[in-house]
């Protein structure tokens, strides 16, 4: 991330939110994996534990939304929006095509919905590369 | 769209960072506008005009006018 971006208060606030949410996500994923057995019934404990990492994902989405709202530098905001559009396009394209393959070919392995958000995050990184190659600036590491 | 930002900045001996601070934007924004990689919004164009004390059309020109 460029130094001038790091000085932006909205980006600093984003990273202050991102780090604890990431710690909460990793801790809750670890806890759920440790406690819930593979063949666990869908009872209140299982669902409650499994929802915790989901809440952290909601936290990430909230933090990214706040970044867009709070970024008062229109150029930096445009870079972020472009990254998110690229990520959304890639995610929709891959999951839609894979979904149709799953529909018509039972031999195609099922893609767990869990992977949609990580896929979108990979799309953000590709969006950053897209920005870098088309405009010359990547944007934040959000 | 073309602009005279680099010339106007040089006349005042301002760095990109100086101008960025006067405008309340990042240095990258100034660089992107100067190099024609980003066209500013109308409110930002007005701020730029205000900082230089010039009308917008003295700073920004359409490609066909340049």
Tab-separated table of C-alpha atoms in Angstrom:
chain	number	residue	atom	x	y	z
A	1	UNK	CA	0.000	0.000	0.000
A	2	UNK	CA	1.350	3.429	-0.912
A	3	UNK	CA	2.354	5.715	1.944
A	4	UNK	CA	-0.141	8.415	0.978
A	5	UNK	CA	-2.935	5.837	1.121
A	6	UNK	CA	-1.792	4.690	4.573
A	7	UNK	CA	-2.164	8.305	5.768
A	8	UNK	CA	-5.833	8.316	4.806
A	9	UNK	CA	-7.878	8.079	8.038
A	10	UNK	CA	-10.599	5.954	6.403
A	11	UNK	CA	-8.025	3.364	5.321
A	12	UNK	CA	-6.390	3.383	8.755
A	13	UNK	CA	-9.815	2.846	10.333
A	14	UNK	CA	-10.487	0.011	7.880
A	15	UNK	CA	-7.343	-1.838	8.950
A	16	UNK	CA	-8.144	-1.232	12.631
A	17	UNK	CA	-11.465	-3.002	12.005
A	18	UNK	CA	-10.071	-5.657	9.678
A	19	UNK	CA	-7.462	-7.071	12.082
A	20	UNK	CA	-9.764	-7.933	15.042
A	21	UNK	CA	-12.432	-9.286	12.677
A	22	UNK	CA	-9.815	-11.545	11.061
A	23	UNK	CA	-8.647	-12.757	14.481
A	24	UNK	CA	-12.298	-13.460	15.436
A	25	UNK	CA	-12.831	-15.339	12.148
A	26	UNK	CA	-9.749	-17.535	12.555
A	27	UNK	CA	-10.550	-18.231	16.222
A	28	UNK	CA	-14.185	-19.112	15.511
A	29	UNK	CA	-13.290	-21.317	12.533
A	30	UNK	CA	-10.725	-23.102	14.712
A	31	UNK	CA	-13.235	-23.488	17.542
A	32	UNK	CA	-15.983	-24.809	15.258
A	33	UNK	CA	-13.614	-27.257	13.567
A	34	UNK	CA	-12.324	-28.454	16.953
A	35	UNK	CA	-15.704	-28.909	18.658
A	36	UNK	CA	-18.081	-29.923	15.872
A	37	UNK	CA	-17.544	-33.504	14.643
A	38	UNK	CA	-17.945	-34.229	10.903
A	39	UNK	CA	-21.259	-36.075	11.430
A	40	UNK	CA	-22.712	-33.612	13.960
A	41	UNK	CA	-26.490	-33.176	13.984
A	42	UNK	CA	-27.859	-29.725	13.151
A	43	UNK	CA	-28.692	-28.860	16.746
A	44	UNK	CA	-28.504	-25.484	18.498
A	45	UNK	CA	-24.844	-25.914	19.577
A	46	UNK	CA	-23.671	-26.900	16.090
A	47	UNK	CA	-25.560	-24.088	14.393
A	48	UNK	CA	-24.484	-21.565	17.030
A	49	UNK	CA	-20.802	-22.447	16.661
A	50	UNK	CA	-21.011	-22.573	12.879
A	51	UNK	CA	-22.651	-19.145	12.744
A	52	UNK	CA	-19.763	-17.447	14.597
A	53	UNK	CA	-17.367	-17.395	11.600
A	54	UNK	CA	-20.327	-16.254	9.519
A	55	UNK	CA	-20.724	-13.242	11.792
A	56	UNK	CA	-17.038	-12.439	11.239
A	57	UNK	CA	-17.620	-12.570	7.467
A	58	UNK	CA	-20.500	-10.115	7.960
A	59	UNK	CA	-17.993	-7.993	9.884
A	60	UNK	CA	-15.611	-7.972	6.909
A	61	UNK	CA	-18.423	-6.977	4.561
A	62	UNK	CA	-19.471	-4.199	6.972
A	63	UNK	CA	-15.849	-2.962	7.227
A	64	UNK	CA	-15.540	-2.835	3.429
A	65	UNK	CA	-18.856	-1.001	3.174
A	66	UNK	CA	-17.705	1.542	5.775
A	67	UNK	CA	-14.461	2.007	3.842
A	68	UNK	CA	-16.427	3.050	0.768
A	69	UNK	CA	-18.653	5.368	2.813
A	70	UNK	CA	-15.795	6.964	4.766
A	71	UNK	CA	-13.243	7.323	1.941
A	72	UNK	CA	-13.490	11.007	1.066
A	73	UNK	CA	-10.793	10.782	-1.618
A	74	UNK	CA	-12.804	10.120	-4.780
A	75	UNK	CA	-9.883	8.639	-6.723
A	76	UNK	CA	-9.016	6.111	-4.002
A	77	UNK	CA	-12.724	5.308	-3.656
A	78	UNK	CA	-12.954	4.665	-7.388
A	79	UNK	CA	-10.025	2.234	-7.161
A	80	UNK	CA	-11.818	0.336	-4.379
A	81	UNK	CA	-15.115	0.236	-6.261
A	82	UNK	CA	-13.382	-1.052	-9.398
A	83	UNK	CA	-11.712	-3.810	-7.378
A	84	UNK	CA	-15.062	-4.834	-5.906
A	85	UNK	CA	-16.707	-4.839	-9.332
A	86	UNK	CA	-13.965	-7.073	-10.742
A	87	UNK	CA	-14.278	-9.389	-7.722
A	88	UNK	CA	-18.061	-9.543	-8.085
A	89	UNK	CA	-17.844	-10.229	-11.816
A	90	UNK	CA	-15.309	-13.026	-11.363
A	91	UNK	CA	-17.298	-14.596	-8.504
A	92	UNK	CA	-20.601	-14.463	-10.399
A	93	UNK	CA	-19.001	-15.836	-13.560
A	94	UNK	CA	-17.221	-18.746	-11.875
A	95	UNK	CA	-20.034	-19.760	-9.523
A	96	UNK	CA	-22.695	-19.457	-12.240
A	97	UNK	CA	-20.781	-21.544	-14.767
A	98	UNK	CA	-19.801	-24.084	-12.103
A	99	UNK	CA	-23.395	-24.202	-10.862
A	100	UNK	CA	-24.682	-25.027	-14.340
A	101	UNK	CA	-22.011	-27.719	-14.690
A	102	UNK	CA	-23.134	-29.188	-11.354
A	103	UNK	CA	-26.744	-29.092	-12.532
A	104	UNK	CA	-26.160	-31.072	-15.719
A	105	UNK	CA	-23.224	-33.257	-14.767
A	106	UNK	CA	-23.451	-35.253	-11.549
A	107	UNK	CA	-19.771	-36.148	-11.839
A	108	UNK	CA	-18.654	-32.549	-11.363
A	109	UNK	CA	-17.582	-32.038	-7.712
A	110	UNK	CA	-19.928	-29.832	-5.689
A	111	UNK	CA	-18.571	-26.388	-4.846
A	112	UNK	CA	-19.481	-25.623	-1.196
A	113	UNK	CA	-21.117	-22.201	-0.849
A	114	UNK	CA	-18.504	-21.546	1.853
A	115	UNK	CA	-16.006	-20.801	-0.924
A	116	UNK	CA	-18.013	-17.921	-2.448
A	117	UNK	CA	-16.582	-15.264	-0.118
A	118	UNK	CA	-12.942	-16.461	-0.296
A	119	UNK	CA	-13.376	-16.543	-4.091
A	120	UNK	CA	-14.600	-12.928	-3.993
A	121	UNK	CA	-11.541	-11.984	-1.909
A	122	UNK	CA	-9.281	-13.569	-4.523
A	123	UNK	CA	-11.233	-11.467	-7.021
A	124	UNK	CA	-10.281	-8.352	-5.002
A	125	UNK	CA	-6.609	-9.215	-5.455
A	126	UNK	CA	-7.188	-9.687	-9.191
A	127	UNK	CA	-9.090	-6.377	-9.203
A	128	UNK	CA	-6.041	-4.737	-7.658
A	129	UNK	CA	-3.902	-6.146	-10.468
A	130	UNK	CA	-6.499	-4.938	-13.000
A	131	UNK	CA	-6.276	-1.424	-11.506
A	132	UNK	CA	-2.486	-1.585	-11.559
A	133	UNK	CA	-2.375	-2.560	-15.245
A	134	UNK	CA	-5.144	-0.250	-16.478
A	135	UNK	CA	-4.731	2.864	-14.292
A	136	UNK	CA	-1.300	2.407	-12.740
A	137	UNK	CA	-2.525	2.339	-9.110
A	138	UNK	CA	-3.739	-0.792	-7.364
A	139	UNK	CA	-5.673	0.601	-4.425
A	140	UNK	CA	-5.501	-0.568	-0.821
A	141	UNK	CA	-4.867	-4.136	0.234
A	142	UNK	CA	-8.515	-4.310	1.354
B	1	UNK	CA	-9.711	15.668	-20.895
B	2	UNK	CA	-6.424	17.579	-20.700
B	3	UNK	CA	-5.286	19.838	-17.889
B	4	UNK	CA	-2.575	22.340	-16.973
B	5	UNK	CA	-2.146	21.126	-13.432
B	6	UNK	CA	1.539	20.275	-13.734
B	7	UNK	CA	2.380	23.703	-15.231
B	8	UNK	CA	0.292	25.631	-12.706
B	9	UNK	CA	1.802	23.645	-9.856
B	10	UNK	CA	5.341	24.209	-11.139
B	11	UNK	CA	4.684	27.967	-11.452
B	12	UNK	CA	3.852	28.022	-7.748
B	13	UNK	CA	6.718	25.643	-6.891
B	14	UNK	CA	4.302	23.238	-5.235
B	15	UNK	CA	5.029	19.538	-5.054
B	16	UNK	CA	2.249	17.049	-5.764
B	17	UNK	CA	2.036	16.501	-2.011
B	18	UNK	CA	1.655	20.270	-1.419
B	19	UNK	CA	-1.225	20.438	-3.874
B	20	UNK	CA	-2.764	17.259	-2.469
B	21	UNK	CA	-2.778	18.765	1.019
B	22	UNK	CA	-4.351	21.996	-0.255
B	23	UNK	CA	-7.067	19.957	-1.964
B	24	UNK	CA	-7.529	17.450	0.857
B	25	UNK	CA	-6.846	14.455	-1.388
B	26	UNK	CA	-4.032	11.905	-1.711
B	27	UNK	CA	-0.853	12.561	-3.692
B	28	UNK	CA	-1.879	9.649	-5.909
B	29	UNK	CA	-5.061	11.509	-6.828
B	30	UNK	CA	-3.089	14.570	-7.892
B	31	UNK	CA	-0.703	12.380	-9.875
B	32	UNK	CA	-3.571	10.520	-11.567
B	33	UNK	CA	-5.299	13.793	-12.527
B	34	UNK	CA	-2.074	15.408	-13.748
B	35	UNK	CA	-1.177	12.471	-15.945
B	36	UNK	CA	-4.689	12.289	-17.387
B	37	UNK	CA	-5.424	8.872	-15.903
B	38	UNK	CA	-8.362	10.235	-13.915
B	39	UNK	CA	-10.823	13.029	-14.626
B	40	UNK	CA	-11.937	14.679	-11.373
B	41	UNK	CA	-15.577	15.134	-10.411
B	42	UNK	CA	-17.095	18.591	-10.834
B	43	UNK	CA	-16.827	19.407	-7.078
B	44	UNK	CA	-13.115	18.468	-7.072
B	45	UNK	CA	-12.532	20.414	-10.301
B	46	UNK	CA	-14.082	23.465	-8.599
B	47	UNK	CA	-11.793	22.952	-5.579
B	48	UNK	CA	-8.770	22.762	-7.892
B	49	UNK	CA	-9.875	25.972	-9.633
B	50	UNK	CA	-10.322	27.656	-6.253
B	51	UNK	CA	-6.845	26.607	-5.056
B	52	UNK	CA	-5.249	28.052	-8.206
B	53	UNK	CA	-7.544	31.072	-8.269
B	54	UNK	CA	-8.528	30.398	-11.868
B	55	UNK	CA	-11.722	29.478	-13.702
B	56	UNK	CA	-12.152	25.737	-14.406
B	57	UNK	CA	-11.818	26.255	-18.165
B	58	UNK	CA	-8.366	27.806	-17.619
B	59	UNK	CA	-7.219	24.530	-16.069
B	60	UNK	CA	-9.168	21.810	-17.873
B	61	UNK	CA	-9.731	21.532	-21.606
B	62	UNK	CA	-11.499	18.987	-23.712
B	63	UNK	CA	-9.115	16.904	-25.848
B	64	UNK	CA	-10.511	18.527	-29.003
B	65	UNK	CA	-9.694	22.026	-27.696
B	66	UNK	CA	-6.074	21.312	-26.797
